[in-house]
mmCIF file of C-alpha atoms in Angstrom:
data_model
loop_
_atom_site.group_PDB
_atom_site.id
_atom_site.type_symbol
_atom_site.label_atom_id
_atom_site.label_comp_id
_atom_site.label_asym_id
_atom_site.label_seq_id
_atom_site.Cartn_x
_atom_site.Cartn_y
_atom_site.Cartn_z
ATOM 1 C CA MET A 1 7.863 -1.461 12.225
ATOM 2 C CA LYS A 2 7.044 -2.894 15.536
ATOM 3 C CA ASP A 3 4.865 0.079 16.299
ATOM 4 C CA ILE A 4 2.769 -0.571 13.282
ATOM 5 C CA GLN A 5 2.579 -4.284 13.986
ATOM 6 C CA SER A 6 1.251 -3.618 17.600
ATOM 7 C CA PHE A 7 -1.283 -1.007 16.288
ATOM 8 C CA TYR A 8 -2.738 -3.395 13.718
ATOM 9 C CA THR A 9 -2.453 -6.497 16.018
ATOM 10 C CA GLU A 10 -4.546 -4.813 18.710
ATOM 11 C CA ARG A 11 -7.023 -3.656 16.032
ATOM 12 C CA LEU A 12 -7.481 -7.057 14.781
ATOM 13 C CA SER A 13 -8.011 -8.466 18.218
ATOM 14 C CA LYS A 14 -10.676 -5.909 18.925
ATOM 15 C CA MET A 15 -12.407 -5.561 15.586
ATOM 16 C CA GLY A 16 -11.448 -8.622 13.531
ATOM 17 C CA LEU A 17 -10.402 -8.273 10.024
ATOM 18 C CA VAL A 18 -12.118 -5.066 8.623
ATOM 19 C CA THR A 19 -12.675 -5.694 4.894
ATOM 20 C CA ILE A 20 -14.448 -3.212 2.492
ATOM 21 C CA ASP A 21 -17.458 -5.480 2.460
ATOM 22 C CA LYS A 22 -17.715 -4.956 6.150
ATOM 23 C CA VAL A 23 -17.170 -1.284 5.797
ATOM 24 C CA ARG A 24 -19.924 -1.055 3.211
ATOM 25 C CA ASN A 25 -22.476 -2.462 5.563
ATOM 26 C CA SER A 26 -21.374 0.065 8.390
ATOM 27 C CA ASP A 27 -23.120 3.309 9.122
ATOM 28 C CA GLN A 28 -20.073 4.752 10.871
ATOM 29 C CA THR A 29 -18.646 7.813 9.165
ATOM 30 C CA ALA A 30 -14.973 6.630 9.920
ATOM 31 C CA SER A 31 -15.677 3.396 8.175
ATOM 32 C CA LYS A 32 -17.192 5.132 5.083
ATOM 33 C CA MET A 33 -13.913 7.238 4.939
ATOM 34 C CA THR A 34 -11.884 4.195 4.992
ATOM 35 C CA GLU A 35 -13.858 2.647 2.175
ATOM 36 C CA TYR A 36 -13.424 6.009 0.249
ATOM 37 C CA TYR A 37 -9.693 6.340 0.771
ATOM 38 C CA GLN A 38 -9.039 2.638 -0.179
ATOM 39 C CA ALA A 39 -11.012 3.037 -3.261
ATOM 40 C CA LEU A 40 -9.142 6.250 -4.127
ATOM 41 C CA SER A 41 -5.733 4.513 -3.565
ATOM 42 C CA PHE A 42 -6.564 1.578 -5.638
ATOM 43 C CA SER A 43 -8.071 3.506 -8.624
ATOM 44 C CA THR A 44 -5.123 6.103 -8.472
ATOM 45 C CA THR A 45 -2.671 3.153 -8.517
ATOM 46 C CA ALA A 46 -4.565 1.482 -11.458
ATOM 47 C CA LYS A 47 -4.377 4.500 -13.596
ATOM 48 C CA LEU A 48 -0.712 4.957 -13.044
ATOM 49 C CA MET A 49 0.201 1.386 -13.337
ATOM 50 C CA GLY A 50 -1.137 0.451 -16.749
ATOM 51 C CA ASP A 51 -0.035 -3.127 -17.416
ATOM 52 C CA PRO A 52 1.320 -4.718 -14.271
ATOM 53 C CA GLY A 53 3.108 -7.392 -16.160
ATOM 54 C CA GLY A 54 3.276 -11.077 -14.993
ATOM 55 C CA SER A 55 3.792 -10.552 -11.383
ATOM 56 C CA VAL A 56 2.878 -8.136 -8.593
ATOM 57 C CA LEU A 57 4.286 -7.858 -5.136
ATOM 58 C CA ASP A 58 1.981 -5.942 -2.545
ATOM 59 C CA VAL A 59 4.214 -4.629 0.289
ATOM 60 C CA GLY A 60 2.016 -3.986 3.380
ATOM 61 C CA CYS A 61 -0.983 -5.921 1.874
ATOM 62 C CA GLY A 62 -3.167 -5.794 4.926
ATOM 63 C CA ALA A 63 -6.390 -7.563 4.102
ATOM 64 C CA GLY A 64 -5.104 -8.359 0.749
ATOM 65 C CA GLU A 65 -7.924 -6.627 -0.963
ATOM 66 C CA PHE A 66 -5.754 -5.167 -3.870
ATOM 67 C CA LEU A 67 -5.653 -8.882 -5.309
ATOM 68 C CA PRO A 68 -9.531 -9.027 -5.928
ATOM 69 C CA PHE A 69 -9.206 -5.536 -7.367
ATOM 70 C CA LEU A 70 -6.590 -6.679 -9.824
ATOM 71 C CA ARG A 71 -8.604 -9.820 -10.715
ATOM 72 C CA ALA A 72 -11.588 -7.777 -11.413
ATOM 73 C CA LEU A 73 -9.511 -5.683 -14.010
ATOM 74 C CA GLY A 74 -8.873 -9.085 -15.787
ATOM 75 C CA TRP A 75 -5.302 -9.518 -14.604
ATOM 76 C CA GLU A 76 -4.419 -13.160 -14.117
ATOM 77 C CA GLY A 77 -0.636 -12.991 -12.994
ATOM 78 C CA ARG A 78 1.233 -14.184 -9.946
ATOM 79 C CA TYR A 79 0.354 -12.066 -6.900
ATOM 80 C CA VAL A 80 2.492 -12.136 -3.529
ATOM 81 C CA GLY A 81 1.318 -10.061 -0.495
ATOM 82 C CA VAL A 82 3.612 -9.292 2.391
ATOM 83 C CA ASP A 83 2.874 -7.739 5.721
ATOM 84 C CA VAL A 84 4.381 -7.489 9.082
ATOM 85 C CA VAL A 85 1.053 -8.280 10.836
ATOM 86 C CA PRO A 86 0.686 -12.112 11.299
ATOM 87 C CA GLY A 87 -3.055 -11.733 11.849
ATOM 88 C CA PHE A 88 -3.429 -10.157 8.266
ATOM 89 C CA ILE A 89 -1.426 -12.945 6.662
ATOM 90 C CA SER A 90 -3.448 -15.777 8.212
ATOM 91 C CA GLU A 91 -6.676 -14.100 7.315
ATOM 92 C CA CYS A 92 -5.574 -13.490 3.772
ATOM 93 C CA ARG A 93 -4.503 -17.114 3.409
ATOM 94 C CA LYS A 94 -8.022 -18.172 4.403
ATOM 95 C CA LEU A 95 -9.941 -15.479 2.240
ATOM 96 C CA TYR A 96 -7.999 -16.229 -0.860
ATOM 97 C CA ALA A 97 -7.140 -19.854 -0.606
ATOM 98 C CA GLU A 98 -8.884 -20.717 -3.847
ATOM 99 C CA ASP A 99 -6.534 -18.439 -5.847
ATOM 100 C CA GLN A 100 -3.728 -20.744 -6.910
ATOM 101 C CA ARG A 101 -1.508 -17.789 -8.163
ATOM 102 C CA ALA A 102 -1.490 -15.860 -4.968
ATOM 103 C CA THR A 103 0.780 -16.299 -1.980
ATOM 104 C CA TYR A 104 0.981 -14.490 1.272
ATOM 105 C CA VAL A 105 4.221 -13.944 3.403
ATOM 106 C CA CYS A 106 4.517 -12.668 7.019
ATOM 107 C CA GLY A 107 7.574 -10.623 7.537
ATOM 108 C CA ASP A 108 9.131 -6.931 7.609
ATOM 109 C CA TYR A 109 9.950 -5.922 4.054
ATOM 110 C CA THR A 110 12.712 -3.639 5.282
ATOM 111 C CA ASP A 111 14.601 -6.980 6.339
ATOM 112 C CA ARG A 112 17.073 -7.505 3.576
ATOM 113 C CA GLN A 113 16.884 -11.211 3.831
ATOM 114 C CA ILE A 114 13.269 -11.274 3.457
ATOM 115 C CA ASN A 115 13.052 -8.977 0.364
ATOM 116 C CA SER A 116 15.973 -10.823 -1.210
ATOM 117 C CA GLU A 117 14.280 -14.176 -0.695
ATOM 118 C CA LEU A 118 11.105 -12.711 -2.336
ATOM 119 C CA GLY A 119 13.118 -11.848 -5.264
ATOM 120 C CA LYS A 120 12.048 -9.550 -8.271
ATOM 121 C CA PHE A 121 8.553 -8.810 -9.527
ATOM 122 C CA ASP A 122 7.438 -6.953 -12.650
ATOM 123 C CA THR A 123 5.473 -4.479 -10.492
ATOM 124 C CA VAL A 124 5.829 -3.653 -6.759
ATOM 125 C CA VAL A 125 3.213 -1.666 -4.796
ATOM 126 C CA SER A 126 2.997 -0.113 -1.429
ATOM 127 C CA LEU A 127 -0.455 1.496 -0.957
ATOM 128 C CA SER A 128 -1.198 3.793 1.833
ATOM 129 C CA ILE A 129 1.167 1.959 4.226
ATOM 130 C CA PHE A 130 2.986 5.306 5.084
ATOM 131 C CA GLY A 131 0.054 6.783 6.950
ATOM 132 C CA LEU A 132 1.223 5.446 10.372
ATOM 133 C CA VAL A 133 5.073 5.521 9.677
ATOM 134 C CA GLU A 134 6.574 8.411 11.601
ATOM 135 C CA ARG A 135 10.366 7.764 10.667
ATOM 136 C CA ALA A 136 11.407 8.945 7.241
ATOM 137 C CA SER A 137 14.091 6.433 7.297
ATOM 138 C CA VAL A 138 11.659 3.561 7.256
ATOM 139 C CA ILE A 139 9.905 5.090 4.408
ATOM 140 C CA ARG A 140 13.206 5.469 2.494
ATOM 141 C CA GLU A 141 14.055 1.830 3.125
ATOM 142 C CA ILE A 142 10.820 0.601 1.815
ATOM 143 C CA VAL A 143 10.738 2.746 -1.340
ATOM 144 C CA GLU A 144 14.495 1.779 -2.003
ATOM 145 C CA ALA A 145 13.599 -1.968 -1.601
ATOM 146 C CA GLY A 146 10.551 -1.820 -3.633
ATOM 147 C CA PHE A 147 12.286 0.006 -6.590
ATOM 148 C CA THR A 148 15.185 -2.354 -6.343
ATOM 149 C CA HIS A 149 13.065 -5.475 -6.645
ATOM 150 C CA ALA A 150 10.789 -4.163 -9.443
ATOM 151 C CA ASN A 151 11.499 -5.198 -13.035
ATOM 152 C CA LYS A 152 9.198 -2.653 -14.464
ATOM 153 C CA GLN A 153 7.755 -0.296 -11.978
ATOM 154 C CA TYR A 154 7.300 0.552 -8.261
ATOM 155 C CA LEU A 155 4.033 2.379 -7.088
ATOM 156 C CA PHE A 156 3.083 3.871 -3.703
ATOM 157 C CA THR A 157 0.537 6.127 -2.346
ATOM 158 C CA CYS A 158 0.522 8.424 0.660
ATOM 159 C CA ASN A 159 -1.280 11.294 2.310
ATOM 160 C CA SER A 160 -0.565 14.826 1.071
ATOM 161 C CA THR A 161 -0.307 18.158 2.994
ATOM 162 C CA GLU A 162 -1.532 20.036 -0.203
ATOM 163 C CA GLY A 163 -5.224 20.833 -0.991
ATOM 164 C CA TYR A 164 -7.473 20.644 2.169
ATOM 165 C CA GLY A 165 -4.448 19.087 4.270
ATOM 166 C CA ARG A 166 -6.710 18.199 7.172
ATOM 167 C CA LYS A 167 -6.172 14.928 9.013
ATOM 168 C CA VAL A 168 -9.169 12.648 8.985
ATOM 169 C CA ASN A 169 -7.339 10.249 11.321
ATOM 170 C CA LYS A 170 -5.383 12.114 14.197
ATOM 171 C CA ASP A 171 -2.526 9.632 13.922
ATOM 172 C CA ALA A 172 -2.189 9.879 10.120
ATOM 173 C CA GLN A 173 1.106 11.243 8.586
ATOM 174 C CA LEU A 174 0.924 13.803 5.913
ATOM 175 C CA TYR A 175 3.803 14.235 3.401
ATOM 176 C CA ARG A 176 4.942 17.376 1.349
ATOM 177 C CA PRO A 177 4.836 16.568 -2.410
ATOM 178 C CA ALA A 178 8.265 18.356 -2.683
ATOM 179 C CA ASP A 179 9.781 16.106 -0.084
ATOM 180 C CA VAL A 180 8.585 12.954 -1.614
ATOM 181 C CA GLN A 181 9.746 14.033 -5.112
ATOM 182 C CA ALA A 182 13.163 14.676 -3.727
ATOM 183 C CA MET A 183 13.284 11.144 -2.252
ATOM 184 C CA VAL A 184 11.966 9.814 -5.466
ATOM 185 C CA LEU A 185 14.643 11.637 -7.660
ATOM 186 C CA GLY A 186 17.238 9.933 -5.490
ATOM 187 C CA HIS A 187 16.235 6.633 -7.169
ATOM 188 C CA THR A 188 15.168 7.647 -10.779
ATOM 189 C CA GLN A 189 14.199 10.673 -12.868
ATOM 190 C CA ARG A 190 11.648 8.491 -14.732
ATOM 191 C CA PHE A 191 8.513 8.735 -12.574
ATOM 192 C CA ALA A 192 4.772 9.905 -12.743
ATOM 193 C CA MET A 193 2.737 11.382 -10.024
ATOM 194 C CA SER A 194 -1.070 11.962 -9.446
ATOM 195 C CA HIS A 195 -2.388 14.241 -6.840
ATOM 196 C CA TYR A 196 -6.050 13.957 -5.765
ATOM 197 C CA VAL A 197 -7.938 16.284 -3.313
ATOM 198 C CA ALA A 198 -10.767 14.633 -1.315
ATOM 199 C CA PRO A 199 -13.872 16.536 -1.940
ATOM 200 C CA THR A 200 -15.029 15.739 1.530
ATOM 201 C CA GLY A 201 -12.258 18.124 2.962
ATOM 202 C CA GLY A 202 -10.072 15.407 4.305
ATOM 203 C CA SER A 203 -6.400 14.495 3.441
ATOM 204 C CA SER A 204 -5.426 14.755 -0.156
ATOM 205 C CA LEU A 205 -3.823 11.531 -1.623
ATOM 206 C CA MET A 206 -0.577 11.300 -3.819
ATOM 207 C CA GLY A 207 0.131 8.373 -6.081
ATOM 208 C CA TRP A 208 3.619 7.812 -7.484
ATOM 209 C CA ARG A 209 5.074 5.567 -10.086
ATOM 210 C CA LEU A 210 8.828 5.055 -10.474
ATOM 211 C CA ASP A 211 9.926 3.440 -13.783
ATOM 212 C CA LYS A 212 12.909 1.211 -14.243
#
């Protein structure tokens, strides 16, 4: 997780917090692709998720934009965002300070002490955080912790090798659906999966829901 922390800490120092509002006002193609993939990840998750219940834990929350997305859908429950990058958490606390039901925690979710202190949530999500993770063991640890601490459901999204299977970002990691399914089956046989192919010819996106 240190590599991811270093990557985003350096990016924050150079670019500041890149929110979707900033992206929408940018003419850069890469920024537009970022907006597209975040919107796709959020909408895929929303369709799979249904009723999130009374509480949501957002693992790898980044700029925290899944919170306003949920609020726009009419969800009023308790939200906790956790991220390993201190800069993300400090900015989120400023951006969403008026939301009394939202809390942000800085830490590595694969740390057993941190995820045990956070406790259980009706829904746990990890949205597109595996794009820069090169070690399969880290992904398995996050999925295991997310599923363990979900009362109702655990959801995650990741890039897929299927469809066009081209990397938009040279550093992005792509995953074979069969490999992801094998990992999911190690936790539960009650799951749902959605697979979307980007019409722009970029990486496809998989959304997974693991039911308790």
